């Protein structure tokens, strides 16, 4: 009948209405927490760990949406819950509905791809806070995962800078007088002041052979050196800092904490020597490009040569490798002489 047909058409129309989706719930969470400022009344009813696990998926779905507006909402929501309801003892893994490594991968991807510097800074800030919520063992696991899995040389370099901050804090616990802060050292990176709370250095993987294993994986890989230059320089500076810290520790306690003679020999022979050879190969390639540039300029005057714009920059950046390598070799030699 006509009535049945009309009812059927209405049912089809209702079925076309989008049901609540993960993204839809995430938008509602943003409106509830950020726009309506309702978060301030929730901790009195629910535990911070529960609330953090409840809202984290909404942050994740918004951040992973292709729309910049959604990504900004996800970033604002994550910033707010980190400040207002982050559990003091770290989030409970049982209450997290999204894997931590997945959230960190999303943040590092956005940190690397965002065109604006202020946006990259905001993503890095929430990334740093998020990692800082966990104990040292898990922090190291997350940083190791990011450094070894990311395709962004800049992201790997930034996370290695954070590791240098961990080194400073860990050695301050075991090496320095209680009334002194971390030692003044060279500028090892823009984020070297990052010092997470409550570090037990004796149990920290940042002061252990695990750190050497991570640095070895970075410094001995066989990729084109220019493609991983930032991470390589940052890893070398991290190694240099670790050696300096171990020297200080050895002077105070008579022996290094973990950087023994065997480890130092492995660094010198199995890391630095092959890296120096890779540097030589990279410099030969750059010099060849420089020669091609000169030939092109002599043939075609005032032409736009694609090699002309970056050869000098490439030489300057690669020269940093040789400089840091020389300093590390000198440190290792002094270390060995003082241990004899």
Tab-separated table of C-alpha atoms in Angstrom:
chain	number	residue	atom	x	y	z
A	1	UNK	CA	0.000	0.000	0.000
A	2	UNK	CA	0.960	3.670	-0.249
A	3	UNK	CA	1.288	3.930	3.547
A	4	UNK	CA	3.649	0.942	3.686
A	5	UNK	CA	5.694	2.361	0.822
A	6	UNK	CA	5.983	5.728	2.607
A	7	UNK	CA	7.045	3.996	5.858
A	8	UNK	CA	9.692	2.009	3.954
A	9	UNK	CA	11.105	5.190	2.383
A	10	UNK	CA	11.317	6.834	5.823
A	11	UNK	CA	13.177	3.789	7.174
A	12	UNK	CA	15.709	4.010	4.321
A	13	UNK	CA	16.222	7.706	5.024
A	14	UNK	CA	16.856	6.983	8.713
A	15	UNK	CA	19.406	4.321	7.802
A	16	UNK	CA	21.387	6.949	5.856
A	17	UNK	CA	21.910	9.066	8.961
A	18	UNK	CA	25.509	8.528	10.193
A	19	UNK	CA	25.634	6.615	13.439
A	20	UNK	CA	27.969	7.606	16.276
A	21	UNK	CA	31.487	6.991	15.070
A	22	UNK	CA	34.831	7.094	16.847
A	23	UNK	CA	35.466	10.480	15.262
A	24	UNK	CA	32.013	11.731	16.267
A	25	UNK	CA	32.559	10.735	19.889
A	26	UNK	CA	35.943	12.425	19.762
A	27	UNK	CA	34.374	15.696	18.617
A	28	UNK	CA	31.913	15.449	21.491
A	29	UNK	CA	34.789	14.859	23.925
A	30	UNK	CA	36.515	17.970	22.582
A	31	UNK	CA	33.356	20.062	23.040
A	32	UNK	CA	32.807	18.688	26.543
A	33	UNK	CA	36.355	19.154	27.799
A	34	UNK	CA	37.875	22.043	25.867
A	35	UNK	CA	34.915	24.216	24.875
A	36	UNK	CA	32.700	23.679	27.939
A	37	UNK	CA	35.528	23.395	30.495
A	38	UNK	CA	33.761	20.394	32.053
A	39	UNK	CA	37.004	18.583	32.828
A	40	UNK	CA	37.492	20.450	36.101
A	41	UNK	CA	34.532	18.671	37.758
A	42	UNK	CA	35.383	15.159	36.565
A	43	UNK	CA	38.456	14.314	38.718
A	44	UNK	CA	36.304	14.600	41.829
A	45	UNK	CA	34.221	11.687	40.538
A	46	UNK	CA	36.692	9.582	38.530
A	47	UNK	CA	40.374	8.790	39.018
A	48	UNK	CA	42.893	10.686	36.841
A	49	UNK	CA	44.193	7.427	35.401
A	50	UNK	CA	40.679	6.397	34.342
A	51	UNK	CA	39.934	9.784	32.789
A	52	UNK	CA	43.238	9.895	30.943
A	53	UNK	CA	42.582	6.474	29.438
A	54	UNK	CA	39.028	7.539	28.597
A	55	UNK	CA	39.963	10.666	26.647
A	56	UNK	CA	43.192	9.445	25.037
A	57	UNK	CA	41.406	7.573	22.197
A	58	UNK	CA	39.528	10.780	21.319
A	59	UNK	CA	42.837	12.618	21.047
A	60	UNK	CA	44.189	9.829	18.862
A	61	UNK	CA	41.235	9.751	16.439
A	62	UNK	CA	41.223	13.539	16.048
A	63	UNK	CA	44.989	13.694	15.489
A	64	UNK	CA	44.837	10.958	12.855
A	65	UNK	CA	42.090	12.673	10.882
A	66	UNK	CA	43.260	14.302	7.678
A	67	UNK	CA	41.568	17.578	8.507
A	68	UNK	CA	43.833	20.239	10.069
A	69	UNK	CA	40.849	21.411	12.137
A	70	UNK	CA	40.435	17.941	13.655
A	71	UNK	CA	44.156	17.692	14.299
A	72	UNK	CA	44.100	21.025	16.117
A	73	UNK	CA	41.212	19.822	18.254
A	74	UNK	CA	43.075	16.608	19.079
A	75	UNK	CA	46.187	18.564	20.011
A	76	UNK	CA	44.222	20.969	22.226
A	77	UNK	CA	42.434	18.075	23.939
A	78	UNK	CA	45.672	16.202	24.592
A	79	UNK	CA	47.352	19.347	25.926
A	80	UNK	CA	44.500	19.902	28.363
A	81	UNK	CA	44.250	16.380	29.742
A	82	UNK	CA	48.031	16.252	30.168
A	83	UNK	CA	47.942	19.377	32.322
A	84	UNK	CA	44.707	18.731	34.221
A	85	UNK	CA	44.362	14.989	34.771
A	86	UNK	CA	47.699	13.329	34.012
A	87	UNK	CA	48.205	10.665	36.730
A	88	UNK	CA	51.189	11.451	38.958
A	89	UNK	CA	52.371	7.835	38.906
A	90	UNK	CA	51.805	7.435	35.185
A	91	UNK	CA	48.785	6.039	33.341
A	92	UNK	CA	47.730	2.502	34.053
A	93	UNK	CA	48.365	0.274	30.991
A	94	UNK	CA	45.139	-1.596	31.709
A	95	UNK	CA	43.125	1.634	31.320
A	96	UNK	CA	44.765	2.851	28.104
A	97	UNK	CA	42.503	2.033	25.176
A	98	UNK	CA	45.101	2.979	22.548
A	99	UNK	CA	48.662	1.549	22.475
A	100	UNK	CA	51.179	4.104	23.702
A	101	UNK	CA	53.549	3.423	20.812
A	102	UNK	CA	50.707	4.154	18.366
A	103	UNK	CA	50.032	7.538	19.965
A	104	UNK	CA	53.736	8.390	19.943
A	105	UNK	CA	54.063	7.395	16.287
A	106	UNK	CA	51.190	9.753	15.464
A	107	UNK	CA	52.758	12.636	17.391
A	108	UNK	CA	56.166	12.182	15.788
A	109	UNK	CA	54.600	11.963	12.327
A	110	UNK	CA	52.759	15.243	12.868
A	111	UNK	CA	55.830	16.794	14.458
A	112	UNK	CA	57.833	15.992	11.325
A	113	UNK	CA	55.174	16.977	8.788
A	114	UNK	CA	53.744	20.178	10.288
A	115	UNK	CA	54.837	23.163	8.180
A	116	UNK	CA	54.721	25.738	10.980
A	117	UNK	CA	57.426	25.883	13.649
A	118	UNK	CA	54.965	26.719	16.442
A	119	UNK	CA	52.917	23.632	15.609
A	120	UNK	CA	56.003	21.420	15.612
A	121	UNK	CA	56.916	22.868	19.012
A	122	UNK	CA	53.458	22.108	20.427
A	123	UNK	CA	53.569	18.536	19.145
A	124	UNK	CA	57.013	18.065	20.628
A	125	UNK	CA	55.860	19.439	23.982
A	126	UNK	CA	52.941	17.012	24.276
A	127	UNK	CA	55.165	14.202	23.012
A	128	UNK	CA	57.762	14.967	25.689
A	129	UNK	CA	55.130	15.192	28.425
A	130	UNK	CA	53.541	11.945	27.308
A	131	UNK	CA	56.801	10.001	27.460
A	132	UNK	CA	57.694	11.654	30.773
A	133	UNK	CA	54.632	10.082	32.409
A	134	UNK	CA	56.221	6.630	32.328
A	135	UNK	CA	59.052	5.042	34.266
A	136	UNK	CA	62.581	5.008	32.884
A	137	UNK	CA	62.385	1.462	31.512
A	138	UNK	CA	59.312	2.214	29.416
A	139	UNK	CA	60.588	5.645	28.391
A	140	UNK	CA	63.685	4.029	26.973
A	141	UNK	CA	61.580	1.409	25.169
A	142	UNK	CA	59.438	4.107	23.560
A	143	UNK	CA	62.408	6.263	22.560
A	144	UNK	CA	64.236	3.267	21.133
A	145	UNK	CA	61.152	2.329	19.106
A	146	UNK	CA	60.831	5.825	17.675
A	147	UNK	CA	64.512	6.236	16.846
A	148	UNK	CA	64.792	2.894	15.085
A	149	UNK	CA	61.415	2.984	13.304
A	150	UNK	CA	60.953	6.592	12.234
A	151	UNK	CA	61.692	7.625	8.670
A	152	UNK	CA	62.408	11.177	9.775
A	153	UNK	CA	66.048	11.953	10.445
A	154	UNK	CA	64.974	15.099	12.332
A	155	UNK	CA	62.657	13.167	14.678
A	156	UNK	CA	65.385	10.648	15.512
A	157	UNK	CA	67.740	13.531	16.240
A	158	UNK	CA	65.244	15.236	18.572
A	159	UNK	CA	64.596	12.043	20.550
A	160	UNK	CA	68.342	11.483	20.899
A	161	UNK	CA	68.569	14.999	22.302
A	162	UNK	CA	66.017	13.928	24.912
A	163	UNK	CA	68.178	10.939	25.781
A	164	UNK	CA	71.024	13.308	26.556
A	165	UNK	CA	68.711	14.997	29.038
A	166	UNK	CA	68.053	11.600	30.595
A	167	UNK	CA	71.806	11.033	30.861
A	168	UNK	CA	72.305	14.333	32.666
A	169	UNK	CA	69.577	13.544	35.178
A	170	UNK	CA	70.679	9.949	35.755
A	171	UNK	CA	74.326	10.782	36.414
A	172	UNK	CA	73.288	13.656	38.665
A	173	UNK	CA	71.741	10.999	40.927
A	174	UNK	CA	74.844	8.850	41.184
A	175	UNK	CA	77.831	11.145	40.611
A	176	UNK	CA	77.232	14.628	41.954
A	177	UNK	CA	77.035	16.091	45.464
A	178	UNK	CA	73.466	16.483	46.649
A	179	UNK	CA	73.705	20.266	46.874
A	180	UNK	CA	74.716	20.687	43.229
A	181	UNK	CA	72.720	20.591	40.035
A	182	UNK	CA	73.664	18.811	36.847
A	183	UNK	CA	77.209	19.615	35.632
A	184	UNK	CA	77.707	22.460	33.222
A	185	UNK	CA	78.812	20.936	29.956
A	186	UNK	CA	78.943	21.881	26.299
A	187	UNK	CA	75.727	22.507	24.432
A	188	UNK	CA	74.748	18.982	23.478
A	189	UNK	CA	71.433	19.930	21.920
A	190	UNK	CA	68.390	22.200	22.203
A	191	UNK	CA	66.486	19.797	24.438
A	192	UNK	CA	69.292	18.756	26.783
A	193	UNK	CA	67.532	20.457	29.695
A	194	UNK	CA	64.722	17.911	29.561
A	195	UNK	CA	64.902	16.205	32.958
A	196	UNK	CA	62.035	13.851	33.853
A	197	UNK	CA	61.013	13.383	37.454
A	198	UNK	CA	61.969	10.524	39.763
A	199	UNK	CA	64.892	8.743	38.077
A	200	UNK	CA	66.665	5.905	39.832
A	201	UNK	CA	69.975	5.961	37.987
A	202	UNK	CA	71.077	2.536	39.178
A	203	UNK	CA	68.039	1.049	37.450
A	204	UNK	CA	67.923	3.409	34.496
A	205	UNK	CA	68.507	1.893	31.039
A	206	UNK	CA	69.885	5.273	29.999
A	207	UNK	CA	72.978	4.484	32.084
A	208	UNK	CA	73.563	0.926	30.913
A	209	UNK	CA	74.776	-1.160	27.976
A	210	UNK	CA	71.281	-0.766	26.476
A	211	UNK	CA	72.220	2.776	25.540
A	212	UNK	CA	75.352	1.493	23.794
A	213	UNK	CA	73.270	-1.012	21.841
A	214	UNK	CA	70.959	1.777	20.651
A	215	UNK	CA	73.836	4.049	19.640
A	216	UNK	CA	75.538	1.178	17.856
A	217	UNK	CA	72.393	0.537	15.809
A	218	UNK	CA	72.409	4.177	14.675
A	219	UNK	CA	76.124	4.655	14.056
A	220	UNK	CA	76.755	1.378	12.223
A	221	UNK	CA	73.842	1.342	9.798
A	222	UNK	CA	74.782	1.344	6.143
A	223	UNK	CA	72.513	4.078	4.822
A	224	UNK	CA	73.784	7.070	2.872
A	225	UNK	CA	75.425	9.220	5.523
A	226	UNK	CA	73.881	12.418	4.184
A	227	UNK	CA	70.381	10.931	4.505
A	228	UNK	CA	70.831	10.273	8.246
A	229	UNK	CA	73.241	13.081	9.060
A	230	UNK	CA	71.219	14.772	11.830
A	231	UNK	CA	70.606	11.522	13.706
A	232	UNK	CA	74.241	10.487	13.275
A	233	UNK	CA	75.574	13.764	14.669
A	234	UNK	CA	73.103	13.595	17.563
A	235	UNK	CA	74.099	9.991	18.303
A	236	UNK	CA	77.785	10.969	18.279
A	237	UNK	CA	77.090	13.843	20.679
A	238	UNK	CA	75.147	11.452	22.909
A	239	UNK	CA	78.084	9.043	22.870
A	240	UNK	CA	80.469	11.882	23.638
A	241	UNK	CA	78.344	12.943	26.585
A	242	UNK	CA	78.142	9.373	27.906
A	243	UNK	CA	81.947	9.065	27.765
A	244	UNK	CA	82.383	12.376	29.594
A	245	UNK	CA	79.921	11.278	32.280
A	246	UNK	CA	81.656	7.922	32.659
A	247	UNK	CA	85.020	9.656	33.022
A	248	UNK	CA	83.653	11.785	35.837
A	249	UNK	CA	82.124	8.748	37.490
A	250	UNK	CA	85.375	6.782	37.186
A	251	UNK	CA	87.362	9.612	38.810
A	252	UNK	CA	84.974	9.614	41.770
A	253	UNK	CA	84.564	5.851	42.195
A	254	UNK	CA	87.732	4.363	40.755
A	255	UNK	CA	86.013	2.592	37.874
A	256	UNK	CA	83.392	3.410	35.216
A	257	UNK	CA	79.743	2.632	35.808
A	258	UNK	CA	79.358	0.480	32.690
A	259	UNK	CA	81.782	1.722	29.998
A	260	UNK	CA	84.538	-0.822	30.580
A	261	UNK	CA	87.665	-1.451	28.506
A	262	UNK	CA	85.943	-3.970	26.246
A	263	UNK	CA	83.096	-1.568	25.499
A	264	UNK	CA	85.471	1.290	24.731
A	265	UNK	CA	87.481	-0.928	22.356
A	266	UNK	CA	84.280	-1.963	20.575
A	267	UNK	CA	83.257	1.667	20.163
A	268	UNK	CA	86.608	2.604	18.708
A	269	UNK	CA	87.071	-0.346	16.373
A	270	UNK	CA	83.544	-1.348	15.386
A	271	UNK	CA	81.734	1.996	15.420
A	272	UNK	CA	84.095	4.869	14.807
A	273	UNK	CA	86.410	3.310	12.244
A	274	UNK	CA	83.603	2.193	9.872
A	275	UNK	CA	81.862	5.531	10.361
A	276	UNK	CA	85.057	7.372	9.413
A	277	UNK	CA	85.211	5.325	6.200
A	278	UNK	CA	81.575	6.181	5.425
A	279	UNK	CA	82.456	9.828	5.985
A	280	UNK	CA	85.344	9.567	3.514
A	281	UNK	CA	83.034	8.031	0.895
A	282	UNK	CA	80.429	10.762	1.426
A	283	UNK	CA	83.065	13.470	1.050
A	284	UNK	CA	84.334	11.915	-2.196
A	285	UNK	CA	80.791	11.998	-3.597
A	286	UNK	CA	80.350	15.634	-2.577
A	287	UNK	CA	83.699	16.597	-4.092
A	288	UNK	CA	82.694	14.896	-7.334
A	289	UNK	CA	79.473	16.899	-7.346
A	290	UNK	CA	81.514	20.031	-6.705
A	291	UNK	CA	83.705	19.246	-9.712
A	292	UNK	CA	80.607	18.732	-11.873
A	293	UNK	CA	79.285	22.049	-10.630
A	294	UNK	CA	82.489	23.816	-11.656
A	295	UNK	CA	82.435	22.167	-15.102
A	296	UNK	CA	78.810	23.156	-15.672
A	297	UNK	CA	79.494	26.749	-14.698
A	298	UNK	CA	82.431	26.944	-17.124
A	299	UNK	CA	80.295	25.620	-19.982
A	300	UNK	CA	77.054	27.449	-19.323
A	301	UNK	CA	77.540	30.859	-17.816
A	302	UNK	CA	74.868	32.113	-15.391
A	303	UNK	CA	72.875	28.889	-15.746
A	304	UNK	CA	70.826	27.500	-12.871
A	305	UNK	CA	72.845	24.453	-11.844
A	306	UNK	CA	70.928	22.219	-9.385
A	307	UNK	CA	74.208	21.184	-7.760
A	308	UNK	CA	75.385	24.715	-7.125
A	309	UNK	CA	72.866	25.502	-4.373
A	310	UNK	CA	73.778	22.868	-1.830
A	311	UNK	CA	77.316	21.551	-2.335
A	312	UNK	CA	78.901	24.000	0.100
A	313	UNK	CA	76.168	23.318	2.653
A	314	UNK	CA	76.694	19.580	2.306
A	315	UNK	CA	80.433	19.947	2.864
A	316	UNK	CA	79.861	22.103	5.931
A	317	UNK	CA	77.343	19.654	7.441
A	318	UNK	CA	79.517	16.622	6.789
A	319	UNK	CA	82.525	18.299	8.362
A	320	UNK	CA	80.698	18.191	11.698
A	321	UNK	CA	81.063	14.400	11.626
A	322	UNK	CA	84.843	14.620	11.371
A	323	UNK	CA	84.986	17.192	14.170
A	324	UNK	CA	82.933	15.149	16.640
A	325	UNK	CA	84.722	11.921	15.677
A	326	UNK	CA	88.043	13.551	16.540
A	327	UNK	CA	86.774	14.680	19.928
A	328	UNK	CA	85.410	11.229	20.791
A	329	UNK	CA	88.648	9.501	19.822
A	330	UNK	CA	90.562	11.921	22.038
A	331	UNK	CA	88.171	11.274	24.935
A	332	UNK	CA	88.513	7.519	24.569
A	333	UNK	CA	92.294	7.768	24.516
A	334	UNK	CA	92.337	9.940	27.656
A	335	UNK	CA	89.879	7.572	29.318
A	336	UNK	CA	92.113	4.582	28.636
A	337	UNK	CA	95.246	6.439	29.797
A	338	UNK	CA	93.587	7.414	33.090
A	339	UNK	CA	92.433	3.836	33.718
A	340	UNK	CA	95.948	2.402	33.418
